[in-house]
Coordinates of C-alpha atoms in Angstrom, one line a residue:
Chain H
X1 CA 203.1 216.6 110.0
X2 CA 202.5 220.0 111.6
X3 CA 201.8 218.2 114.8
X4 CA 205.1 216.5 114.8
X5 CA 206.9 219.7 113.9
X6 CA 205.3 221.6 116.7
X7 CA 206.1 218.8 119.1
X8 CA 209.8 218.8 118.1
X9 CA 209.9 222.5 118.4
X10 CA 208.4 222.5 121.9
X11 CA 210.5 219.6 123.0
X12 CA 213.6 221.6 122.0
X13 CA 212.4 224.7 123.6
X14 CA 211.4 223.0 126.9
X15 CA 214.1 220.4 127.1
X16 CA 215.7 222.4 129.9
X17 CA 212.4 222.3 131.8
X18 CA 212.2 218.6 131.2
X19 CA 215.6 218.1 132.7
X20 CA 214.8 220.4 135.6
X21 CA 211.7 218.4 136.4
X22 CA 213.5 215.1 136.4
X23 CA 216.3 216.6 138.5
X24 CA 213.8 218.1 140.9
X25 CA 212.1 214.7 141.5
X26 CA 215.5 213.2 142.3
X27 CA 216.4 216.0 144.7
X28 CA 213.1 216.1 146.4
X29 CA 212.9 212.3 146.8
X30 CA 216.0 212.0 148.8
X31 CA 216.2 215.5 150.2
X32 CA 215.9 214.9 153.9
X33 CA 217.5 211.4 154.1
X34 CA 221.0 210.9 155.5
X35 CA 222.1 208.6 152.8
X36 CA 220.6 210.8 150.1
X37 CA 220.9 209.7 146.5
X38 CA 222.6 206.5 147.6
X39 CA 219.1 205.2 148.4
X40 CA 218.3 205.1 144.7
X41 CA 220.8 202.2 144.5
X42 CA 220.5 200.8 148.0
X43 CA 216.7 200.7 148.1
X44 CA 216.2 198.4 145.1
X45 CA 219.1 196.3 146.3
X46 CA 217.6 195.7 149.7
X47 CA 214.1 195.1 148.3
X48 CA 215.5 192.5 146.0
X49 CA 217.4 190.9 148.9
X50 CA 214.1 190.7 150.9
X51 CA 212.2 189.3 148.0
X52 CA 215.0 186.8 147.3
X53 CA 214.9 185.7 150.9
X54 CA 211.2 185.4 151.1
X55 CA 210.6 183.7 147.8
X56 CA 213.4 181.3 147.8
X57 CA 212.6 180.0 151.2
X58 CA 208.9 180.5 152.0
X59 CA 206.9 180.7 148.7
X60 CA 208.4 178.9 145.8
X61 CA 206.9 178.4 142.4
X62 CA 208.8 176.0 140.2
X63 CA 210.6 177.4 137.2
X64 CA 212.4 174.4 135.8
X65 CA 215.8 174.9 134.5
X66 CA 216.3 178.5 135.5
X67 CA 217.0 180.4 138.7
X68 CA 213.7 181.3 140.3
X69 CA 215.1 184.4 142.0
X70 CA 216.3 185.8 138.6
X71 CA 213.0 184.8 137.1
X72 CA 211.1 186.6 139.8
X73 CA 213.2 189.7 139.9
X74 CA 213.1 190.3 136.1
X75 CA 209.3 190.2 136.3
X76 CA 209.2 192.5 139.3
X77 CA 211.6 195.1 137.9
X78 CA 209.7 195.3 134.7
X79 CA 206.3 195.4 136.4
X80 CA 207.4 197.9 139.0
X81 CA 208.6 200.3 136.4
X82 CA 205.2 200.2 134.7
X83 CA 203.2 200.5 137.9
X84 CA 205.2 203.2 139.5
X85 CA 205.6 205.3 136.4
X86 CA 202.0 205.0 135.3
X87 CA 200.8 205.8 138.8
X88 CA 202.9 208.9 139.0
X89 CA 201.9 210.0 135.6
X90 CA 198.3 209.8 136.5
X91 CA 198.4 212.5 139.1
X92 CA 200.8 214.9 137.2
X93 CA 198.2 217.1 135.6
X94 CA 196.0 217.4 138.7
X95 CA 199.1 218.0 140.9
X96 CA 200.4 220.7 138.6
X97 CA 197.2 222.6 138.3
X98 CA 198.6 225.7 140.1
X99 CA 201.3 225.8 137.5
X100 CA 199.2 225.0 134.4
X101 CA 196.8 227.8 135.5
X102 CA 199.4 230.4 135.7
X103 CA 201.9 230.0 132.9
X104 CA 201.9 228.2 129.6
X105 CA 203.9 225.0 129.6
X106 CA 203.3 222.1 127.3
X107 CA 201.3 219.8 129.5
X108 CA 202.7 216.5 128.0
X109 CA 206.0 217.4 129.7
X110 CA 204.7 216.4 133.1
X111 CA 203.9 212.7 132.4
X112 CA 207.0 212.5 130.2
X113 CA 209.2 213.8 133.1
X114 CA 207.8 211.1 135.4
X115 CA 208.4 208.3 133.0
X116 CA 212.0 209.5 132.5
X117 CA 212.5 209.9 136.3
X118 CA 211.3 206.3 137.0
X119 CA 213.2 205.2 134.0
X120 CA 216.5 206.3 135.5
X121 CA 215.5 204.5 138.7
X122 CA 214.7 201.4 136.6
X123 CA 218.2 201.6 135.0
X124 CA 219.7 201.8 138.5
X125 CA 217.8 198.7 139.6
X126 CA 219.4 196.8 136.8
X127 CA 222.7 196.9 138.8
X128 CA 221.4 194.7 141.6
X129 CA 219.5 192.6 139.0
X130 CA 222.7 191.9 137.1
X131 CA 224.4 191.1 140.4
X132 CA 221.7 188.5 140.9
X133 CA 222.1 187.2 137.4
X134 CA 225.8 186.7 138.0
X135 CA 225.5 185.3 141.6
X136 CA 222.8 182.8 140.6
X137 CA 225.0 181.5 137.8
X138 CA 222.6 182.5 135.1
X139 CA 225.4 184.1 133.2
X140 CA 225.5 186.6 130.3
X141 CA 225.2 186.2 126.6
X142 CA 225.4 188.5 123.6
X143 CA 221.6 188.7 123.3
X144 CA 221.7 191.2 126.2
X145 CA 222.3 193.9 123.6
X146 CA 218.7 193.3 122.5
X147 CA 217.4 194.4 125.9
X148 CA 217.4 198.2 125.2
X149 CA 214.7 197.4 122.6
X150 CA 212.6 195.9 125.3
X151 CA 213.3 198.9 127.6
X152 CA 212.2 201.3 124.8
X153 CA 208.9 199.3 124.3
X154 CA 208.3 199.3 128.0
X155 CA 208.9 203.0 128.2
X156 CA 206.6 203.8 125.3
X157 CA 203.9 201.5 126.6
X158 CA 204.0 203.1 130.0
X159 CA 204.2 206.7 128.6
X160 CA 201.1 206.0 126.4
X161 CA 199.2 204.7 129.4
X162 CA 200.5 207.6 131.5
X163 CA 199.1 210.1 129.0
X164 CA 195.8 208.4 129.0
X165 CA 195.6 208.1 132.7
X166 CA 196.7 211.7 133.3
X167 CA 194.0 213.0 131.0
X168 CA 191.2 210.8 132.2
X169 CA 191.9 211.4 135.9
X170 CA 191.4 215.2 135.4
X171 CA 187.8 214.6 134.5
X172 CA 187.2 211.5 136.6
X173 CA 189.0 211.7 139.9
X174 CA 187.7 208.3 140.8
X175 CA 190.5 207.1 138.5
X176 CA 193.0 207.4 141.4
X177 CA 191.1 204.7 143.3
X178 CA 190.1 202.6 140.4
X179 CA 193.6 202.4 139.0
X180 CA 195.0 201.3 142.3
X181 CA 192.7 198.3 142.2
X182 CA 193.4 197.7 138.5
X183 CA 197.1 197.7 139.2
X184 CA 197.0 195.1 141.9
X185 CA 194.8 192.9 139.8
X186 CA 197.1 193.4 136.9
X187 CA 200.1 192.4 139.0
X188 CA 198.5 189.1 139.9
X189 CA 197.4 188.4 136.4
X190 CA 200.9 189.0 135.1
X191 CA 203.1 185.9 135.4
X192 CA 205.6 187.7 137.6
X193 CA 205.9 185.3 140.5
X194 CA 204.6 182.2 138.7
X195 CA 205.1 180.6 135.4
X196 CA 202.3 181.0 132.8
X197 CA 202.4 177.2 132.3
X198 CA 200.8 176.6 135.7
X199 CA 197.6 178.0 134.2
X200 CA 195.9 174.8 133.0
X201 CA 193.0 176.2 131.0
X202 CA 194.2 176.9 127.5
X203 CA 191.8 179.7 126.8
X204 CA 192.7 181.5 130.0
X205 CA 196.4 181.0 129.2
X206 CA 195.8 182.5 125.8
X207 CA 194.1 185.5 127.3
X208 CA 196.8 186.0 129.8
X209 CA 199.4 186.0 127.1
X210 CA 197.7 189.0 125.5
X211 CA 198.9 191.1 128.4
X212 CA 201.5 193.5 127.0
X213 CA 203.5 193.5 130.2
X214 CA 203.7 189.7 130.1
X215 CA 205.1 190.0 126.6
X216 CA 207.7 192.5 127.6
X217 CA 208.7 190.4 130.6
X218 CA 208.8 187.3 128.4
X219 CA 211.2 189.0 126.0
X220 CA 213.6 189.9 128.8
X221 CA 213.3 186.4 130.2
X222 CA 214.0 184.8 126.9
X223 CA 217.2 186.8 126.7
X224 CA 218.4 186.7 130.3
X225 CA 217.3 183.2 131.4
X226 CA 217.3 181.2 128.2
X227 CA 220.2 182.9 126.5
X228 CA 218.1 182.8 123.3
X229 CA 217.2 185.4 120.6
X230 CA 213.5 186.2 120.9
X231 CA 211.5 185.3 117.8
X232 CA 210.1 187.9 115.4
X233 CA 206.7 187.4 116.9
X234 CA 208.1 188.3 120.3
X235 CA 209.7 191.5 118.9
X236 CA 206.3 192.4 117.4
X237 CA 204.5 191.6 120.6
X238 CA 206.6 194.2 122.4
X239 CA 206.3 196.9 119.8
X240 CA 202.6 196.6 118.9
X241 CA 201.1 197.4 122.4
X242 CA 203.7 200.1 122.9
X243 CA 202.8 201.9 119.6
X244 CA 199.1 201.3 120.3
X245 CA 199.3 202.8 123.8
X246 CA 201.3 205.8 122.5
X247 CA 198.7 206.4 119.7
X248 CA 195.6 206.2 122.0
X249 CA 197.3 207.9 124.9
X250 CA 198.6 210.8 122.8
X251 CA 195.2 211.2 121.0
X252 CA 193.2 211.3 124.3
X253 CA 195.7 213.7 125.9
X254 CA 195.9 216.0 123.0
X255 CA 192.2 216.1 122.4
X256 CA 191.5 217.1 126.0
X257 CA 194.4 219.1 127.1
X258 CA 192.8 222.5 126.4
X259 CA 190.0 221.6 128.7
X260 CA 192.1 220.6 131.7
X261 CA 192.1 224.1 133.3
X262 CA 188.3 224.1 133.7
X263 CA 188.4 221.1 136.0
X264 CA 190.6 222.2 138.7
Chain V
X1 CA 201.5 243.5 107.0
X2 CA 200.6 245.6 110.0
X3 CA 202.7 245.6 113.1
X4 CA 200.1 244.3 115.6
X5 CA 201.7 242.3 118.3
X6 CA 198.4 241.2 119.7
X7 CA 195.3 241.0 117.6
X8 CA 192.0 239.7 119.0
X9 CA 189.1 239.1 116.7
X10 CA 185.6 238.4 118.1
X11 CA 187.3 236.6 121.0
X12 CA 184.9 234.7 123.3
X13 CA 185.6 232.6 126.3
X14 CA 183.0 230.4 127.8
X15 CA 183.1 228.7 131.1
X16 CA 180.7 226.0 132.0
X17 CA 180.3 226.5 135.6
X18 CA 178.2 223.4 136.0
X19 CA 180.8 221.1 134.5
X20 CA 183.5 222.6 136.6
X21 CA 182.0 221.2 139.7
X22 CA 182.4 217.8 138.2
X23 CA 180.1 215.1 137.3
X24 CA 178.9 212.9 140.1
X25 CA 177.0 209.7 139.8
X26 CA 174.4 210.8 142.3
X27 CA 173.6 214.1 140.5
X28 CA 173.6 212.3 137.2
X29 CA 171.0 209.9 138.5
X30 CA 168.8 212.6 139.9
X31 CA 169.0 214.6 136.7
X32 CA 168.0 211.6 134.7
X33 CA 164.5 211.9 136.0
X34 CA 164.2 215.6 135.5
X35 CA 165.4 216.5 132.0
X36 CA 163.8 219.9 132.1
X37 CA 165.7 220.9 135.2
X38 CA 168.9 219.5 133.7
X39 CA 168.5 221.5 130.5
X40 CA 167.8 224.7 132.5
X41 CA 170.8 224.1 134.7
X42 CA 173.1 223.6 131.8
X43 CA 171.9 226.8 130.2
X44 CA 172.4 228.7 133.4
X45 CA 175.8 227.1 133.9
X46 CA 177.1 228.5 130.6
X47 CA 178.9 231.6 131.4
X48 CA 180.7 233.9 128.9
X49 CA 183.6 235.5 130.7
X50 CA 184.5 237.2 127.4
X51 CA 182.4 237.8 124.3
X52 CA 183.0 239.6 121.0
X53 CA 186.2 241.1 122.2
X54 CA 188.2 242.7 119.3
X55 CA 191.2 244.9 119.6
X56 CA 194.8 245.1 118.5
X57 CA 197.9 246.2 120.2
X58 CA 200.8 247.5 118.1
X59 CA 204.5 247.1 118.8
X60 CA 205.7 249.3 121.7
X61 CA 202.2 250.3 122.8
X62 CA 201.2 250.3 126.4
X63 CA 197.6 249.3 126.7
X64 CA 195.6 249.4 129.9
X65 CA 192.7 247.3 130.8
X66 CA 190.0 248.6 133.2
X67 CA 186.8 247.2 134.4
X68 CA 185.0 246.0 137.5
X69 CA 185.8 242.7 139.2
X70 CA 184.6 239.9 137.0
X71 CA 184.7 242.0 133.9
X72 CA 187.0 239.5 132.3
X73 CA 190.4 241.3 132.6
X74 CA 192.3 238.4 134.1
X75 CA 190.7 236.0 131.6
X76 CA 191.9 238.1 128.8
X77 CA 195.4 238.2 130.2
X78 CA 195.3 234.4 130.5
X79 CA 194.2 234.0 126.9
X80 CA 197.0 236.2 125.7
X81 CA 199.5 234.3 127.9
X82 CA 198.3 231.0 126.3
X83 CA 197.1 229.5 129.6
X84 CA 193.5 229.4 128.2
X85 CA 192.3 228.6 124.7
X86 CA 189.5 230.8 123.4
X87 CA 186.1 229.2 122.8
X88 CA 185.5 231.3 119.8
X89 CA 187.2 234.0 117.7
X90 CA 190.8 234.3 117.0
X91 CA 193.8 235.6 118.9
X92 CA 197.1 236.3 117.4
X93 CA 200.1 236.9 119.7
X94 CA 203.4 237.6 118.1
X95 CA 206.7 237.5 120.1
X96 CA 207.9 236.2 123.4
X97 CA 205.7 236.8 126.4
X98 CA 206.5 237.5 130.0
X99 CA 203.4 236.9 132.0
X100 CA 203.7 238.9 135.3
X101 CA 200.4 237.6 136.4
X102 CA 201.2 235.4 139.3
X103 CA 204.8 235.0 140.3
X104 CA 206.5 232.0 141.6
X105 CA 204.3 229.5 139.8
X106 CA 207.2 227.0 139.7
X107 CA 208.6 227.5 143.1
X108 CA 209.2 224.2 144.9
X109 CA 209.5 224.7 148.6
X110 CA 211.8 221.7 149.1
X111 CA 214.4 223.0 146.8
X112 CA 217.0 225.6 147.6
X113 CA 216.9 229.1 146.2
X114 CA 219.6 228.2 143.6
X115 CA 217.7 225.2 142.4
X116 CA 214.5 227.2 142.3
X117 CA 216.0 229.9 140.1
X118 CA 216.8 227.2 137.5
X119 CA 213.5 225.4 137.9
X120 CA 211.4 228.6 137.8
X121 CA 213.3 229.9 134.8
X122 CA 212.7 226.6 133.0
X123 CA 209.0 226.8 133.7
X124 CA 209.0 230.2 132.1
X125 CA 210.5 228.7 129.0
X126 CA 214.0 230.2 129.2
X127 CA 217.0 228.3 127.9
X128 CA 219.7 227.0 130.1
X129 CA 222.4 229.2 128.6
X130 CA 220.2 232.3 129.1
X131 CA 219.8 231.5 132.8
X132 CA 223.5 230.7 133.3
X133 CA 224.3 234.1 131.9
X134 CA 221.7 235.9 134.0
X135 CA 222.1 233.9 137.2
X136 CA 224.3 236.5 139.0
X137 CA 222.0 239.3 137.9
X138 CA 219.0 237.5 139.4
X139 CA 220.8 236.8 142.6
X140 CA 222.0 240.3 142.9
X141 CA 218.6 241.8 142.3
X142 CA 216.9 239.5 144.8
X143 CA 219.6 240.3 147.5
X144 CA 219.5 236.7 148.6
X145 CA 223.2 235.9 148.1
X146 CA 223.5 234.7 151.7
X147 CA 220.6 232.3 151.3
X148 CA 221.3 230.7 148.0
X149 CA 221.7 227.2 149.3
X150 CA 218.9 227.3 151.9
X151 CA 215.7 225.4 151.1
X152 CA 212.9 227.8 150.2
X153 CA 210.6 226.3 152.8
X154 CA 212.8 228.2 155.4
X155 CA 212.3 231.5 153.6
X156 CA 209.9 234.1 154.7
X157 CA 207.0 234.8 152.3
X158 CA 208.6 238.1 151.4
X159 CA 211.9 236.4 150.5
X160 CA 210.0 233.9 148.3
X161 CA 208.3 236.8 146.5
X162 CA 211.6 238.5 146.0
X163 CA 213.1 235.4 144.5
X164 CA 210.2 234.9 142.2
X165 CA 210.1 238.5 141.1
X166 CA 213.8 238.6 140.4
X167 CA 213.6 235.5 138.1
X168 CA 210.5 236.7 136.3
X169 CA 211.9 240.2 135.5
X170 CA 215.3 239.2 134.2
X171 CA 214.0 238.9 130.7
X172 CA 213.4 241.5 128.1
X173 CA 210.2 240.2 126.7
X174 CA 208.6 241.4 123.5
X175 CA 205.2 241.4 125.2
X176 CA 204.8 242.1 128.9
X177 CA 201.6 241.2 130.7
X178 CA 201.1 242.8 134.0
X179 CA 198.3 242.3 136.5
X180 CA 198.7 245.3 138.8
X181 CA 202.1 246.7 139.4
X182 CA 203.8 244.2 141.6
X183 CA 205.7 245.5 144.5
X184 CA 206.8 242.8 146.8
X185 CA 209.0 242.3 149.8
X186 CA 209.9 244.9 152.4
X187 CA 209.7 248.7 152.0
X188 CA 213.1 249.0 150.3
X189 CA 212.5 246.1 147.9
X190 CA 209.0 247.3 147.1
X191 CA 210.4 250.6 145.9
X192 CA 213.1 248.7 143.9
X193 CA 210.6 246.2 142.4
X194 CA 208.2 248.9 141.5
X195 CA 210.9 250.9 139.8
X196 CA 212.0 247.8 137.9
X197 CA 208.4 247.2 136.7
X198 CA 208.0 250.8 135.6
X199 CA 211.3 250.5 133.8
X200 CA 210.2 247.4 132.0
X201 CA 206.9 249.0 131.0
X202 CA 208.6 252.1 129.9
X203 CA 211.4 250.3 128.1
X204 CA 209.7 250.2 124.7
X205 CA 208.1 246.8 125.0
X206 CA 204.5 246.0 124.2
X207 CA 202.5 246.0 127.4
X208 CA 199.1 244.8 128.4
X209 CA 198.5 246.3 131.8
X210 CA 195.6 245.7 134.2
X211 CA 195.1 247.9 137.2
X212 CA 192.4 249.3 139.4
X213 CA 194.4 252.5 139.9
X214 CA 193.3 254.8 137.2
X215 CA 196.1 257.2 138.2
X216 CA 198.8 254.7 137.2
X217 CA 196.9 253.8 134.0
X218 CA 196.8 257.4 133.1
X219 CA 200.5 257.9 133.7
X220 CA 201.7 254.7 131.9
X221 CA 199.2 253.8 129.1
X222 CA 198.6 255.4 125.8
X223 CA 195.4 253.5 125.1
X224 CA 192.8 251.9 127.4
X225 CA 190.3 249.1 126.9
X226 CA 187.3 249.1 129.1
X227 CA 185.8 245.8 129.7
X228 CA 182.4 245.3 131.2
X229 CA 180.7 241.9 131.8
X230 CA 183.0 240.3 129.3
X231 CA 182.4 242.8 126.5
X232 CA 184.4 245.7 125.3
X233 CA 182.6 248.8 126.4
X234 CA 185.0 251.3 124.9
X235 CA 188.5 251.7 123.6
X236 CA 190.2 255.0 123.5
X237 CA 192.8 257.3 124.9
X238 CA 193.8 256.8 128.5
X239 CA 192.4 260.1 129.7
X240 CA 189.1 259.8 128.1
X241 CA 188.4 256.2 129.1
X242 CA 189.7 256.6 132.6
X243 CA 187.4 259.6 133.2
X244 CA 184.4 257.8 131.9
X245 CA 185.3 254.7 133.9
X246 CA 185.7 256.7 137.1
X247 CA 182.5 258.5 136.7
X248 CA 180.6 255.2 136.0
X249 CA 182.3 253.3 138.8
X250 CA 182.1 256.1 141.4
X251 CA 179.0 258.2 140.5
X252 CA 179.0 260.0 143.9
X253 CA 182.4 261.4 143.4
X254 CA 181.6 262.7 140.0
X255 CA 181.2 266.4 140.1
X256 CA 178.8 266.3 137.1
X257 CA 176.5 264.0 138.9
X258 CA 176.6 265.9 142.2
X259 CA 175.3 269.2 140.7

């Protein structure tokens, strides 16, 4: 209880810092480019165009009944949010050592700011995604109002992982390399480009369905592609890993945060 | 209730110098075959930067810290500022702190001066409203009006220091932590910043002040804590402690020792 109260207090006190950090990331990211902030919309739009071009003509997995481009892009948008945000989170503590060593700032604010920053980018990529949804004739349905639930679960899952990675990488710098490999393996094990049904082995398929990212993507696909309401099990499969990741990530982070300064 | 703003009780800060270097697989493997050496290394690596430090600072008091390099002065300041957590003992700090230890912790070279004022102020924990109201004052003090929208990477180091100083000193903190009087920038700004520091110290706030200049300690502080190898050697009036510290640090200059 005291922990929650302290957390709320520091969140209120440092919400200005949080906003400044997110703003800073935006400013610095597009600082020296001619098009500036327009890139945050243009970049995902163009990447999606490239992917759509490549995957609809060169590689093509079958996704019966639904548009493959929409299928692919949903998976990619979701997965990219996770991989980019968690990757950025991982280096936040190490990168901010000069700051942490000089003034007191609540350290959780750094991973949190990265998850929010990438989260805003994620919301911007939804614009080209919806363009694709409309252009491919996938169409809309009322179930789209359920998607914010999915975003929230994705955000919490990523944040929890981000806390864990940020804390661990302070003590084990090898994490930066290990996680890069883990991410690319994770990417191929997640049915982003292919349908999970092409996995013939039932046990393997079951194991793959335990992947939280797959469950989050499946939720979105159920809504966007099948125009269906996800089952209660699907709701639970999104929330459970998110809460678990938050619990473990926060605990690991909180338990170790006072020792960060010794490992610079 | 007493009116102590800072109260340290048996404060200890241990650094494990061995751990700091990080664990490597190779070293771990080598140590596996030599447990005696490993234990010895671990023992040697434990280093107490501060031990059994007890003192209290009351409201409005200006307390100096003296001691040789490595005596633990900066560690103590960092503990009070909340950057470090003590290994043992307790530390109570009451009120808002302005740590003038290292300025410009939050300066981002890619951002403009205007953006940096906001970012830096946010890092120090000030609210948005506060900075809005003080923005003009900060800019005026830094004398950087003409460069507000220039990225800080194009600034000279003196200009960066002026910017950082102006943001840091705009507050009226309840506790001021000072590591040497900061005078930054060119000659004119140095005089101005020093005056501002002295004004802040003399303005009735509680101050913890580290300096190697016993002259400035004598003139500013009412009480002095003398640290030596992480322990409190003496606490007393500024004159008394400074004299003793001078004669121990500079025995050849001490008239008593010369005769």
